[in-house]
PDB file of C-alpha atoms in Angstrom:
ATOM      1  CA  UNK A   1     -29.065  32.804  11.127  1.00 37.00           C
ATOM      2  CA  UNK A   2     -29.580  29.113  12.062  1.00 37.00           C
ATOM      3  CA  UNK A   3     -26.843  26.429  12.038  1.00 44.00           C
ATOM      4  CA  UNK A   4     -25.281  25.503   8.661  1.00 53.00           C
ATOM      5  CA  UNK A   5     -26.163  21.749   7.577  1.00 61.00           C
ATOM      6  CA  UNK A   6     -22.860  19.566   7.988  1.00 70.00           C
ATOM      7  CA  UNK A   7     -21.491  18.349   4.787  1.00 78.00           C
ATOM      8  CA  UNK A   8     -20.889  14.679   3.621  1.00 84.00           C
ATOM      9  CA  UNK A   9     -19.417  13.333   0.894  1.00 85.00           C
ATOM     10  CA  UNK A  10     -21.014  11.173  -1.398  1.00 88.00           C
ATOM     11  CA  UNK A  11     -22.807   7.624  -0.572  1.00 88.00           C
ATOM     12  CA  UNK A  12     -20.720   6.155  -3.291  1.00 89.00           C
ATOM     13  CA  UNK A  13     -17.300   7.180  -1.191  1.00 89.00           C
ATOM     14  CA  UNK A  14     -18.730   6.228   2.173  1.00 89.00           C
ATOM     15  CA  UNK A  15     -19.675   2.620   1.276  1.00 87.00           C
ATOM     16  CA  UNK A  16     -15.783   2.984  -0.214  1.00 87.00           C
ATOM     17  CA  UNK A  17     -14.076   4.038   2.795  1.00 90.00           C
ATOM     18  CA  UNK A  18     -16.642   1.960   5.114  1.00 87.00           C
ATOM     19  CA  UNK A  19     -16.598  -1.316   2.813  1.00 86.00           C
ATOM     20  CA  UNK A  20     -12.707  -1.739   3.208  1.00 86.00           C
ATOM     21  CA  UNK A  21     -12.744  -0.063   6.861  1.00 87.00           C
ATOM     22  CA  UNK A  22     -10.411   2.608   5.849  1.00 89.00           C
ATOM     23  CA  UNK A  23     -12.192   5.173   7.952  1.00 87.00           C
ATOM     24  CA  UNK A  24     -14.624   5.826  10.514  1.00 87.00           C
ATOM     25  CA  UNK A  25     -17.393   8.007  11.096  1.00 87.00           C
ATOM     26  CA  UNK A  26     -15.838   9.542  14.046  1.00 90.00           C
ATOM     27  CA  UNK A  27     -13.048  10.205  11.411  1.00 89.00           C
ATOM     28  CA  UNK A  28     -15.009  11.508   8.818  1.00 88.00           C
ATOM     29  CA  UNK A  29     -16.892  13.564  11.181  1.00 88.00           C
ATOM     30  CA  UNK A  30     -13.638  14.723  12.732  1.00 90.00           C
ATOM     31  CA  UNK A  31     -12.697  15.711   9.022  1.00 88.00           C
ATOM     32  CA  UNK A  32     -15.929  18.066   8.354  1.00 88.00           C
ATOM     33  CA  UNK A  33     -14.705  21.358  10.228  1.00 87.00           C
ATOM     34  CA  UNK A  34     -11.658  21.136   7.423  1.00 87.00           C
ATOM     35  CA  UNK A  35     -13.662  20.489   4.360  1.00 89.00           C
ATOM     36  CA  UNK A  36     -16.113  23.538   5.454  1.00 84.00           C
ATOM     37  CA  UNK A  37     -12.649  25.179   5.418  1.00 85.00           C
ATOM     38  CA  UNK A  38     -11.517  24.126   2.436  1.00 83.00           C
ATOM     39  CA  UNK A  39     -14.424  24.361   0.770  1.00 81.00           C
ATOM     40  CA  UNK A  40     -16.262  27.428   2.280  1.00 77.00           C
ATOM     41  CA  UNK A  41     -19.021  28.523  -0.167  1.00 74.00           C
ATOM     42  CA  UNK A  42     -18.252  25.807  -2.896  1.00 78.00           C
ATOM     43  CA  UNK A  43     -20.440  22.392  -2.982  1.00 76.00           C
ATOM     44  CA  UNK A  44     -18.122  19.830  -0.674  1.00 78.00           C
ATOM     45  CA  UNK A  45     -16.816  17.368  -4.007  1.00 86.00           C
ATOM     46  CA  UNK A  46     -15.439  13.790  -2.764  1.00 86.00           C
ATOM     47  CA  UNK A  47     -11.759  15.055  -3.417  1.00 88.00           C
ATOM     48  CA  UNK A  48     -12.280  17.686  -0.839  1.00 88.00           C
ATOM     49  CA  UNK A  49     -12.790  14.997   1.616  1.00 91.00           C
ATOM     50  CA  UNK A  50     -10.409  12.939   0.587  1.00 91.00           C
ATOM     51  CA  UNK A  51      -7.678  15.970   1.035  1.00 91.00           C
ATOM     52  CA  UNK A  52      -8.846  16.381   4.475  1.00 90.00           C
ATOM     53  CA  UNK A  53      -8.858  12.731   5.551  1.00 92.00           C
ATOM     54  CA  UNK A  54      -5.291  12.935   4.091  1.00 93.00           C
ATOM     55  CA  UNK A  55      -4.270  15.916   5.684  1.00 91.00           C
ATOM     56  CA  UNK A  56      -5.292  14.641   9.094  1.00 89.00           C
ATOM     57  CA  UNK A  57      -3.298  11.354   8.188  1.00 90.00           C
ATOM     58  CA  UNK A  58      -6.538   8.830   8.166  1.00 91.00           C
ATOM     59  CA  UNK A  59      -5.405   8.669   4.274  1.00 92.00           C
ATOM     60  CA  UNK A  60      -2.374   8.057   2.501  1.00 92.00           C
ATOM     61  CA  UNK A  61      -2.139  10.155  -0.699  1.00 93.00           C
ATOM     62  CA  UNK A  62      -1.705   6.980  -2.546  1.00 93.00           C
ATOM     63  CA  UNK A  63      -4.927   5.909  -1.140  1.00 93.00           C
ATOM     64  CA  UNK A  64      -6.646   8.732  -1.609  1.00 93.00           C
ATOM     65  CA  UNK A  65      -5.752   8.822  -5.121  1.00 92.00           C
ATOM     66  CA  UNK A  66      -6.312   5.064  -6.020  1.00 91.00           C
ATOM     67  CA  UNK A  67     -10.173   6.068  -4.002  1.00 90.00           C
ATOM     68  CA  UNK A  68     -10.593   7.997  -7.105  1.00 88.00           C
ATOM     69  CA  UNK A  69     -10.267   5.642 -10.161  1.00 85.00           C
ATOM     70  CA  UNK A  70     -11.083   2.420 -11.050  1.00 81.00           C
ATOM     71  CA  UNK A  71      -9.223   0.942  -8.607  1.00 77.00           C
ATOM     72  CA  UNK A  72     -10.802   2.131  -5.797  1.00 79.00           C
ATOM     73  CA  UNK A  73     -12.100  -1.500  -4.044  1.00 83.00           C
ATOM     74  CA  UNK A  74      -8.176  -2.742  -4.033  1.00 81.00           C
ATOM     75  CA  UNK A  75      -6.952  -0.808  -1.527  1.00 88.00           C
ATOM     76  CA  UNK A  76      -7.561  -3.238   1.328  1.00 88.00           C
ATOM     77  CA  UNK A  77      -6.453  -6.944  -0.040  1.00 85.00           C
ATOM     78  CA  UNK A  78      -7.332  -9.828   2.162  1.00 83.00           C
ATOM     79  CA  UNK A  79      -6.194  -8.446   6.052  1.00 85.00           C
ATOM     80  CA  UNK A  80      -3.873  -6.241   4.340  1.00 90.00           C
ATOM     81  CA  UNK A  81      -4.353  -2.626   3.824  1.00 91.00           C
ATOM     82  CA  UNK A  82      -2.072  -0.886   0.756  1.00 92.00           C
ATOM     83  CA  UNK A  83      -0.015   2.067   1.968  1.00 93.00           C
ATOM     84  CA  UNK A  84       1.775   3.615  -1.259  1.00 92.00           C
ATOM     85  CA  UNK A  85       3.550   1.530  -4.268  1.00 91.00           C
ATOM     86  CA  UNK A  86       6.901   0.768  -3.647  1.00 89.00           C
ATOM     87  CA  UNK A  87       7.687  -0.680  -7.413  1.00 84.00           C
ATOM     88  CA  UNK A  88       5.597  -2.522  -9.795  1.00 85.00           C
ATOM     89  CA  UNK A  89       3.339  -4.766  -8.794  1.00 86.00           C
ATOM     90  CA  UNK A  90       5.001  -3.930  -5.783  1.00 90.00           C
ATOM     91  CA  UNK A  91       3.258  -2.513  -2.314  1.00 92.00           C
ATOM     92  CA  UNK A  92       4.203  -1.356   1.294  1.00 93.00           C
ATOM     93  CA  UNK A  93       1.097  -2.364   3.216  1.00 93.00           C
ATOM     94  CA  UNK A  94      -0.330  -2.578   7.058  1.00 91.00           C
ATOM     95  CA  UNK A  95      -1.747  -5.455   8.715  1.00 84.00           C
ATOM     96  CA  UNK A  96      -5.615  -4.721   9.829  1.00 75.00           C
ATOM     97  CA  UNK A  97      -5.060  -3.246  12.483  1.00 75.00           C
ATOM     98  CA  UNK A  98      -2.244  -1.034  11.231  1.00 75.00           C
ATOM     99  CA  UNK A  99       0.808  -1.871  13.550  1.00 78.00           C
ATOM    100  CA  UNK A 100       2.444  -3.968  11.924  1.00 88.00           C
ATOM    101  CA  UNK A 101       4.095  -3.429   7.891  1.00 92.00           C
ATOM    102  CA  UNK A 102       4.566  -5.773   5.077  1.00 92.00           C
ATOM    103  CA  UNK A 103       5.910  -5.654   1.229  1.00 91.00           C
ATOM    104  CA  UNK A 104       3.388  -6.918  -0.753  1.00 90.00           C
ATOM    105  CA  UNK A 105       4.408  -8.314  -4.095  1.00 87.00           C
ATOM    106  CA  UNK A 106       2.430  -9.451  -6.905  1.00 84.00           C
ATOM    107  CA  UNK A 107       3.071 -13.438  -7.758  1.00 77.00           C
ATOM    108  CA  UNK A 108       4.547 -14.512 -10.833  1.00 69.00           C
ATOM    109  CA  UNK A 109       1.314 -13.920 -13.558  1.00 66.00           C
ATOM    110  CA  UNK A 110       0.316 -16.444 -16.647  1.00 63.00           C
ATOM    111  CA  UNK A 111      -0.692 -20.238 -16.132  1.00 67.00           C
ATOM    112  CA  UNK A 112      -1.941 -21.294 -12.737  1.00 67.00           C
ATOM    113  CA  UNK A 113       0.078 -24.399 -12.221  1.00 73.00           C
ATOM    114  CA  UNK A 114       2.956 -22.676 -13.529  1.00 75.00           C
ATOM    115  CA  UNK A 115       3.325 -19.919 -10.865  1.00 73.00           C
ATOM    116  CA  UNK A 116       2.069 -22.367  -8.296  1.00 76.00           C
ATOM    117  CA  UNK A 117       5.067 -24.777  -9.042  1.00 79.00           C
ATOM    118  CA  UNK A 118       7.881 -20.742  -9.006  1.00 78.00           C
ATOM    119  CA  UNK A 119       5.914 -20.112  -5.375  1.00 78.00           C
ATOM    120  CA  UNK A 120       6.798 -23.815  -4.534  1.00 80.00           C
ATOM    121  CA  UNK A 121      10.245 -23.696  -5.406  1.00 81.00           C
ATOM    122  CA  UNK A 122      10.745 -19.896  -4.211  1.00 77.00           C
ATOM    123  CA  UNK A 123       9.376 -21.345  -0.547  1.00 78.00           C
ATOM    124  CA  UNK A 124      11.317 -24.418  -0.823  1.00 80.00           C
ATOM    125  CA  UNK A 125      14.751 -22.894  -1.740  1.00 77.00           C
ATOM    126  CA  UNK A 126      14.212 -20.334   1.292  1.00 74.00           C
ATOM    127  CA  UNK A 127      14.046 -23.226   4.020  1.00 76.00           C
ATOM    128  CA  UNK A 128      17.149 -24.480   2.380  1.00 78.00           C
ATOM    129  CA  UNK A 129      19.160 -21.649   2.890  1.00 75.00           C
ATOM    130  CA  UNK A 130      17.561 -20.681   6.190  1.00 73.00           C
ATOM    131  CA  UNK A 131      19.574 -21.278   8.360  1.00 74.00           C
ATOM    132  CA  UNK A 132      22.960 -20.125   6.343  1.00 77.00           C
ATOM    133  CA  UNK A 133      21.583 -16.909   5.232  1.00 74.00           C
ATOM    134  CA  UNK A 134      22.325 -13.370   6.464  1.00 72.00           C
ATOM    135  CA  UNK A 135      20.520 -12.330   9.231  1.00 72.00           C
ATOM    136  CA  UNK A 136      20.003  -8.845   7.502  1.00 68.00           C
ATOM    137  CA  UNK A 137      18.270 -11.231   4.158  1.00 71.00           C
ATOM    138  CA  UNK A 138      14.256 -11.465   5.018  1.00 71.00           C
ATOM    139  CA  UNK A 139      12.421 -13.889   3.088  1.00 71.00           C
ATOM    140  CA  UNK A 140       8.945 -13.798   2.475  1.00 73.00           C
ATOM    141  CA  UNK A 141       6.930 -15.248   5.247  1.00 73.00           C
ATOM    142  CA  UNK A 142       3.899 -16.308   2.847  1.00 74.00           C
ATOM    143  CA  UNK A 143       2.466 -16.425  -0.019  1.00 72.00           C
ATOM    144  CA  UNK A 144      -1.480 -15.241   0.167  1.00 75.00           C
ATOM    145  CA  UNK A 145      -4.017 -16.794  -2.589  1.00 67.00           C
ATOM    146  CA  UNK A 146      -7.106 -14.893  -3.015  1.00 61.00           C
ATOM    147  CA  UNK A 147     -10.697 -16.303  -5.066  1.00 51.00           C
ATOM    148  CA  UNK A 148     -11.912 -15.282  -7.936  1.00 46.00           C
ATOM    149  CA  UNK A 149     -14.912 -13.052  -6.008  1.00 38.00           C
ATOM    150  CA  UNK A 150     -11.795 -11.027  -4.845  1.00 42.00           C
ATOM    151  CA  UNK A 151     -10.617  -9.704  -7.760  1.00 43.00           C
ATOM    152  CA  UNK A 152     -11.508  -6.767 -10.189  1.00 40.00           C
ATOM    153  CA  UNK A 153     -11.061  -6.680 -13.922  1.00 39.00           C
ATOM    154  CA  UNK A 154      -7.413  -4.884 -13.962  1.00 38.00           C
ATOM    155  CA  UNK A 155      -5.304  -2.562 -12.576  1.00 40.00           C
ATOM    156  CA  UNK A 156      -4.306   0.871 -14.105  1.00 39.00           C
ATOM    157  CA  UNK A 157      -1.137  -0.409 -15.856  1.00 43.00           C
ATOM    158  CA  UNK A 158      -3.683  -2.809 -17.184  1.00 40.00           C
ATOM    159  CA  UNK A 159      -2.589  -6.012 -15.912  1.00 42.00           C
ATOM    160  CA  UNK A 160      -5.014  -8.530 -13.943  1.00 46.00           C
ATOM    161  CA  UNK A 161      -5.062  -8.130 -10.487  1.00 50.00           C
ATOM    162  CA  UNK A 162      -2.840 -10.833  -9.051  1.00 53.00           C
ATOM    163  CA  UNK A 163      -4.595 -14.035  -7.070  1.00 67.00           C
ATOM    164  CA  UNK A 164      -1.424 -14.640  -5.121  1.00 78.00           C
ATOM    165  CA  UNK A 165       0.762 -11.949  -3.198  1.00 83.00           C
ATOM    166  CA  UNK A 166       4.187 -12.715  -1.687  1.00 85.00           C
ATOM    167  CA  UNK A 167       4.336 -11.299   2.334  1.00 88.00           C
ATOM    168  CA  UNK A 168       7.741  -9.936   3.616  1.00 86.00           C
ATOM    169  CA  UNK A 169       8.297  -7.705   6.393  1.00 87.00           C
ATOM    170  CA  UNK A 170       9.037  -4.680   5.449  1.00 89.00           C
ATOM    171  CA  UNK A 171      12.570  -3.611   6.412  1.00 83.00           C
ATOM    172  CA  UNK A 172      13.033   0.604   6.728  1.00 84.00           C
ATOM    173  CA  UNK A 173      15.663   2.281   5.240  1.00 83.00           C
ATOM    174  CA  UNK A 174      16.777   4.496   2.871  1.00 83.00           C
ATOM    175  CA  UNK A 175      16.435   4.066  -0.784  1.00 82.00           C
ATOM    176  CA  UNK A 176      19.217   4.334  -2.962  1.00 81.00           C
ATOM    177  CA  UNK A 177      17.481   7.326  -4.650  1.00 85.00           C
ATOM    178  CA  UNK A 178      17.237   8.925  -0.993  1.00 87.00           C
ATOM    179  CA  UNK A 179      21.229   8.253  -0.023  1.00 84.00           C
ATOM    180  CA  UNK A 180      21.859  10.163  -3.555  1.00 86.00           C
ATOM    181  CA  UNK A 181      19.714  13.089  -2.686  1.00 89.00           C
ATOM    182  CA  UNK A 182      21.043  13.267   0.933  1.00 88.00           C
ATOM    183  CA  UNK A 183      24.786  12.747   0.172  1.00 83.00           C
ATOM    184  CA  UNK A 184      25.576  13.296  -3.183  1.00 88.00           C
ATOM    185  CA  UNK A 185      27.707  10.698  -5.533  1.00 89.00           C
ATOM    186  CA  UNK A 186      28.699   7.645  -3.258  1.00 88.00           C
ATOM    187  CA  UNK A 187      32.139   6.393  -3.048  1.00 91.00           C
ATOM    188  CA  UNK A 188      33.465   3.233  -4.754  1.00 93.00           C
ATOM    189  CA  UNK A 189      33.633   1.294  -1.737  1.00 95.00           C
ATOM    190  CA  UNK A 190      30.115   1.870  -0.772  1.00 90.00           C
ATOM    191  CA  UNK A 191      28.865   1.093  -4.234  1.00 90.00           C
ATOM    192  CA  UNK A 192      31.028  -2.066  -4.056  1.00 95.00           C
ATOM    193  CA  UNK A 193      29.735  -3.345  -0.838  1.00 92.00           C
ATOM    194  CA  UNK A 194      25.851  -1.983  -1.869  1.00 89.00           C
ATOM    195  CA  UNK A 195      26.402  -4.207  -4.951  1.00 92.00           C
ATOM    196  CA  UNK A 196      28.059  -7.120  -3.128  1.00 92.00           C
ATOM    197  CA  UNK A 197      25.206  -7.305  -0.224  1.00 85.00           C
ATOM    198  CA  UNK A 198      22.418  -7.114  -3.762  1.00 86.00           C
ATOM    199  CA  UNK A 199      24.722 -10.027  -5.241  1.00 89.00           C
ATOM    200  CA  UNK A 200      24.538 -12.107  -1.627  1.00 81.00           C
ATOM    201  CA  UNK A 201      20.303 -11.370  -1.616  1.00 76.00           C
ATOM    202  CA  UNK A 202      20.020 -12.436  -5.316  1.00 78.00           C
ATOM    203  CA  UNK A 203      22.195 -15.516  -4.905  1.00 76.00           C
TER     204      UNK A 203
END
């Protein structure tokens, strides 16, 4: 019956995934024996592949589904690859090499100057309290500045993709949504000491 021709997604997602070195070719080829699964006597469409390559975890979902809009080139900013949004303008991201994970967070937005001058005095009031703050408090190691040729024309919530990011580490944990699920309504004293610690950070 002869062998049956391997399937590939499109060009257009290669040069994606290649282009921002979110995937291999080993990885894609690794990925081929699932869409033929998935797919079995339909045509192979790009969001097959990009199931399969997040079923066998090359992918996040997030990833996967900013691949698919207009978006698609901002996964990877600078030496920093987006993970999933943790709030707006707000991402949990891996260094290049993926060990490593970092909050990224979009710098303050309007006149240049202007949100220069809030990074400088963000920075500056950090190495003041440096040494006096809690050891659990991590401030943001850097702030990242990216040129013009980086950027697109806007994100989905239609805002101009930022020039500067903030870099913190990112810290694991639960979320406060995720202690609710887990445990139900907290008690006063937690809520007290969650809102005292948030006080402390702000401060």
């Amino acid at each position: 019956y002869g062998r049956a021709r391997m399937r590939t997604p499109s060009d257009q997602l290669i040069q994606l995934l290649t282009d921002q070195k979110l995937c291999t070719q080993a990885e894609l080829d690794h990925c081929e024996p699932h869409v033929r699964r998935l797919c079995q006597d339909l045509p192979d469409f790009d969001s097959v592949w990009l199931d399969a390559l997040v079923q066998q975890r090359f992918l996040t979902a997030w990833q996967a589904d900013q691949l698919q809009t207009d978006e698609a080139h901002t996964v990877v900013i600078g030496r920093f690859q987006r993970q999933r949004a943790l709030g707006r303008a707000t991402w949990l991201a891996t260094d290049e090499k993926r060990v490593h994970q970092y909050v990224l967070r979009a710098a303050p937005g309007g006149n240049a100057a202007d949100a220069d001058q809030q990074i400088e005095e963000l920075f500056a009031a950090g190495d003041r309290i440096r040494n006096t703050r809690p050891a659990a408090l991590t401030m943001p190691l850097e702030a990242v500045s990216f040129p013009s040729a980086d950027r697109v024309d806007s994100f989905r919530n239609g805002t101009e993709r930022p020039s500067r990011l903030l870099v913190s580490k990112f810290i694991p944990g639960w979320s406060m949504e995720e202690l609710l699920i887990r445990g139900g309504r907290l008690p006063w004293e937690v809520v007290a000491e969650i809102g005292r610690e948030l006080l402390l950070a702000l401060t």
